[in-house]
Short mmCIF file of C-alpha atoms in Angstrom, two decimals:
data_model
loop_
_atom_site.label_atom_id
_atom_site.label_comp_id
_atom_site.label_asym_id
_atom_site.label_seq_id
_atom_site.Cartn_x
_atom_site.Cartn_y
_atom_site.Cartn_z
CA UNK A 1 -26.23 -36.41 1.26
CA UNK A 2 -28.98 -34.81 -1.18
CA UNK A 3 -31.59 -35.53 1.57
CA UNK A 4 -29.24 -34.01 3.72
CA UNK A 5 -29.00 -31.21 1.72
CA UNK A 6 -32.79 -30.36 1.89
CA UNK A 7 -33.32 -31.15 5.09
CA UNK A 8 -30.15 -28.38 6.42
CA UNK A 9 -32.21 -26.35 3.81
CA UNK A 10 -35.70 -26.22 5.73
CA UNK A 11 -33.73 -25.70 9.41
CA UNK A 12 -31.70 -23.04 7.67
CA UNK A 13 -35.25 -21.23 6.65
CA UNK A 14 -36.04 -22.07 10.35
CA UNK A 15 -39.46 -23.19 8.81
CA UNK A 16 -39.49 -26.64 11.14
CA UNK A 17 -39.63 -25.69 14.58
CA UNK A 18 -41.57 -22.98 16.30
CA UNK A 19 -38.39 -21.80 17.90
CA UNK A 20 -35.64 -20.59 16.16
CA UNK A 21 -33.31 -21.26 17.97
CA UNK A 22 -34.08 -25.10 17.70
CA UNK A 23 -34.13 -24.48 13.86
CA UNK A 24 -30.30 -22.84 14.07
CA UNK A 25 -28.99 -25.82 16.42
CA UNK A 26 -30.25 -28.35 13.98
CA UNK A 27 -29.18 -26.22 10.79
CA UNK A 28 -25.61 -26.80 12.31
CA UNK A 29 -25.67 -29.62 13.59
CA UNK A 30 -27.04 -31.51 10.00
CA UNK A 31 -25.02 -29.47 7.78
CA UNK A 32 -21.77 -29.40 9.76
CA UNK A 33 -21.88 -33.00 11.16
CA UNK A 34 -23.89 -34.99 8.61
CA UNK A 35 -22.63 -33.24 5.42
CA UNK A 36 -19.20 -31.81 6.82
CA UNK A 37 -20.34 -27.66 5.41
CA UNK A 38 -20.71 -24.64 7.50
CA UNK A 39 -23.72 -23.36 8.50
CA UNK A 40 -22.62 -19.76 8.04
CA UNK A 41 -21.04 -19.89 4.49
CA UNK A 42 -24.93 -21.37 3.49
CA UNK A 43 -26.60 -18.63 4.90
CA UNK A 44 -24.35 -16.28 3.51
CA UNK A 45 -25.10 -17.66 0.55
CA UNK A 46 -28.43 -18.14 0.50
CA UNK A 47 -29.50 -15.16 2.03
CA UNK A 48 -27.48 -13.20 -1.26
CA UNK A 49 -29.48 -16.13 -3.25
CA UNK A 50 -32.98 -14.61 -1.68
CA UNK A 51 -32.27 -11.18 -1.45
CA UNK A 52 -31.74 -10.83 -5.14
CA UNK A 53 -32.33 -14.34 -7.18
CA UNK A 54 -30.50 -14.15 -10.61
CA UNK A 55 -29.28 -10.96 -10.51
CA UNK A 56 -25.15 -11.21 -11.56
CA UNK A 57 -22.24 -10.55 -9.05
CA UNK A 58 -25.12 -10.57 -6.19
CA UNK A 59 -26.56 -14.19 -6.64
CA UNK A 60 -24.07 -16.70 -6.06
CA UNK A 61 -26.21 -19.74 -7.77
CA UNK A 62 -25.33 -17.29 -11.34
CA UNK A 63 -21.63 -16.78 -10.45
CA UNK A 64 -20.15 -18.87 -13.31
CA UNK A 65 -16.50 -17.35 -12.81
CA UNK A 66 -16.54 -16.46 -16.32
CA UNK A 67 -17.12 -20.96 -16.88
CA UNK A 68 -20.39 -20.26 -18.62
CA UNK A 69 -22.64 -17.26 -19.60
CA UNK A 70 -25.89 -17.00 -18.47
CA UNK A 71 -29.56 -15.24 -19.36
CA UNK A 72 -30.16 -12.89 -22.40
CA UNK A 73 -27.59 -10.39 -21.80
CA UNK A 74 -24.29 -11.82 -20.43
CA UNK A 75 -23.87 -13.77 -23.53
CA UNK A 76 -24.60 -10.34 -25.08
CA UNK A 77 -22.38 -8.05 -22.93
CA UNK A 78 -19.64 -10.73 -23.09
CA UNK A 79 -19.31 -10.83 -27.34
CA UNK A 80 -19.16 -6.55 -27.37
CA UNK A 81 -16.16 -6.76 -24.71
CA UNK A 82 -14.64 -9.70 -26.65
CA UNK A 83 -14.56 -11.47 -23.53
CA UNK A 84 -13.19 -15.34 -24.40
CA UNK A 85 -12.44 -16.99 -21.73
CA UNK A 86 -13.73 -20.58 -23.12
CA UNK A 87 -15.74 -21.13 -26.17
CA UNK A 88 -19.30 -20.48 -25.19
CA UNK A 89 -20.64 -21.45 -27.97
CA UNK A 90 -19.70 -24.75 -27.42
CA UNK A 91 -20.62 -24.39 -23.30
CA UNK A 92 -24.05 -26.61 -23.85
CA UNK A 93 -21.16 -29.82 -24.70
CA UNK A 94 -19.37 -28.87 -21.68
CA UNK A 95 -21.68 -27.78 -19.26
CA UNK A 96 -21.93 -31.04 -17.74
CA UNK A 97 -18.48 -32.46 -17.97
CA UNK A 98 -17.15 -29.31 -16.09
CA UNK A 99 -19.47 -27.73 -13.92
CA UNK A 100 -21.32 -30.96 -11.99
CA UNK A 101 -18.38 -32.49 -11.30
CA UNK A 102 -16.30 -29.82 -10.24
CA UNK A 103 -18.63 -27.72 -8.25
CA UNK A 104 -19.30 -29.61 -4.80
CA UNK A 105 -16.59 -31.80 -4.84
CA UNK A 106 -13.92 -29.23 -5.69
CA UNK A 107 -15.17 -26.20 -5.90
CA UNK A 108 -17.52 -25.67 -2.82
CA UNK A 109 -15.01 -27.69 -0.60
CA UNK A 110 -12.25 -25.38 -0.72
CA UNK A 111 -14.61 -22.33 -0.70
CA UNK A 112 -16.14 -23.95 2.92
CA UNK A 113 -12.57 -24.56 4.52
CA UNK A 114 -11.49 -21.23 3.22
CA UNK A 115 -14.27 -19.07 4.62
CA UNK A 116 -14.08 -21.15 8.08
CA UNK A 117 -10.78 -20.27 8.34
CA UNK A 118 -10.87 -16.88 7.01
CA UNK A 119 -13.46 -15.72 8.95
CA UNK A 120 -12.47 -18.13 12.06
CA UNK A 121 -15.64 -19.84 11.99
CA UNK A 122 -14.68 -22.18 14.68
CA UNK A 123 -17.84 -24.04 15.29
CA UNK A 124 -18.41 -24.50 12.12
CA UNK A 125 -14.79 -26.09 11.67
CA UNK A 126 -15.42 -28.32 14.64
CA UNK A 127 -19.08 -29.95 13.33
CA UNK A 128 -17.43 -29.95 9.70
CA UNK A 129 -14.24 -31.80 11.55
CA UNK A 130 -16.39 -34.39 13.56
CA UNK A 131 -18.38 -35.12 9.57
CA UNK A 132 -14.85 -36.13 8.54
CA UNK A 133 -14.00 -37.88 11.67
CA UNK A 134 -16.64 -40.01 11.68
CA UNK A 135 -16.71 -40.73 8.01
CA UNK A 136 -13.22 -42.21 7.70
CA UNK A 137 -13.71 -43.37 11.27
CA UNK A 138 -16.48 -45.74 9.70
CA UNK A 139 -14.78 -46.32 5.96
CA UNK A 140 -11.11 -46.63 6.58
CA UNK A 141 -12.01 -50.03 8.22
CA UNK A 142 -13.82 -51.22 5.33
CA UNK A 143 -11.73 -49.59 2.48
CA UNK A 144 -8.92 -48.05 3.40
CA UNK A 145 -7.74 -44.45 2.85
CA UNK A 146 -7.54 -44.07 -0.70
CA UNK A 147 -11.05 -46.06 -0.83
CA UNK A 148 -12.83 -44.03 1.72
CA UNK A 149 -11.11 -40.74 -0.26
CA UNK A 150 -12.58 -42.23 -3.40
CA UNK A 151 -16.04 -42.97 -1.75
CA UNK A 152 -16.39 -39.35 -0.40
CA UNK A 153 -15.51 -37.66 -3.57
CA UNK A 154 -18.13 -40.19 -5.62
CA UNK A 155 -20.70 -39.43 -2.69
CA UNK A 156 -19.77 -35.76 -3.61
CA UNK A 157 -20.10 -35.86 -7.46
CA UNK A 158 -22.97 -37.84 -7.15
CA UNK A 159 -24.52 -35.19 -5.15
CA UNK A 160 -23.07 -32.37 -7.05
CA UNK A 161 -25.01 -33.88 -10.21
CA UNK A 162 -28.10 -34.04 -8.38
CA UNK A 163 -27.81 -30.35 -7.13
CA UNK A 164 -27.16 -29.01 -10.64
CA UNK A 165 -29.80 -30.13 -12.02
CA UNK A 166 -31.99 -29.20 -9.43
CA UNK A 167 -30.66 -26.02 -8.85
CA UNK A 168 -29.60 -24.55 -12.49
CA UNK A 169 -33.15 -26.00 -13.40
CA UNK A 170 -35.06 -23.54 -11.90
CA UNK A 171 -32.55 -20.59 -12.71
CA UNK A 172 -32.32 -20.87 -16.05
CA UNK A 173 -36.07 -20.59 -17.39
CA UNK A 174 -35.91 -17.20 -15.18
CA UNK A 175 -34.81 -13.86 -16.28
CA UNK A 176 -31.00 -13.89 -15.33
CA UNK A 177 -29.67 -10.21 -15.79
CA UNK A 178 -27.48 -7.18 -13.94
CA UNK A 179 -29.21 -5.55 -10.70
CA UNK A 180 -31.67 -2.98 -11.68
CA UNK A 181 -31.72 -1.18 -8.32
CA UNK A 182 -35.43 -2.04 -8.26
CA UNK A 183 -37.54 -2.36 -4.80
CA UNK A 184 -37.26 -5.45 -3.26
CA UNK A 185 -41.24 -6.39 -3.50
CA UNK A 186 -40.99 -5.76 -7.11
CA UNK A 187 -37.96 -7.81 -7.67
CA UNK A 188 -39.61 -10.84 -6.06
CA UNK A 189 -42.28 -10.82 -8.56
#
């Protein structure tokens, strides 16, 4: 699923054919049929992620849903408002039993099905629906339902530990802060 992940990652750039369009048909078809996502909620995503990296509320990789508090100032702006949602000064003991295992398996599942539906993303619902399909279509044999359930979400927390690291990794050594209308060129540097 991680290799997966990158993989969807490099079509979704379209940075492996010389034809886009054989970049988009492989974006969907790996990330709706081999990892069960949509192809338009990640380049939603990821297009916010590259249009302005770390800035709050327009980054979704530093959306923390008020879980954690990020860079120099959030942790700043948060204590002035006496905003306490959990005790972040304990959030470095449970960064990692919350957020890893929560965020793919949980978390990004529900947002995927909700903005297919919500935004009737029908081909996306259909390669997400033939991931599933053939997943428990190749487990239930071997384990059953409740054992291929229990495989997927371990796949899925396995993965979502993997992707933390890598992703919150290179975030947090950055400069994580509120948009300050600058140009885009600047920004990037």
């Amino acid at each position: 699923q991680a290799q997966a992940g990158w993989l969807q990652h490099d079509f979704g750039h379209l940075s492996v054919f010389k034809k886009s369009s054989w970049n988009h048909i492989t974006h969907k078809f790996i990330i709706g049929h081999l990892k069960g996502a949509s192809a338009n909620w990640w380049n939603h995503r990821h297009f916010q992620h590259h249009a302005k990296p770390n800035i709050f509320k327009k980054d979704p990789d530093v959306n923390m849903l008020h879980i954690l508090v990020l860079g120099d100032t959030q942790p700043v702006e948060y204590g002035k408002k006496k905003l306490k949602y959990l005790p972040y000064n304990h959030q470095h003991e449970y960064f990692f039993l919350i957020f890893p295992p929560l965020l793919i398996p949980v978390y990004f599942q529900i947002q995927i099905i909700m903005t297919m539906i919500r935004h009737k993303f029908w081909a996306d619902l259909a390669w997400a629906i033939s991931y599933y399909m053939r997943f428990f279509t190749m487990y239930i044999p071997f384990y059953g339902v409740l054992g291929s359930l229990l495989l997927l979400t371990f796949v899925r927390f396995l993965e979502s530990h993997w992707f933390v690291w890598v992703t919150q990794m290179n975030h947090i050594p950055m400069e994580i802060d509120c948009d300050k209308h600058r140009d885009w060129l600047s920004s990037q540097v």
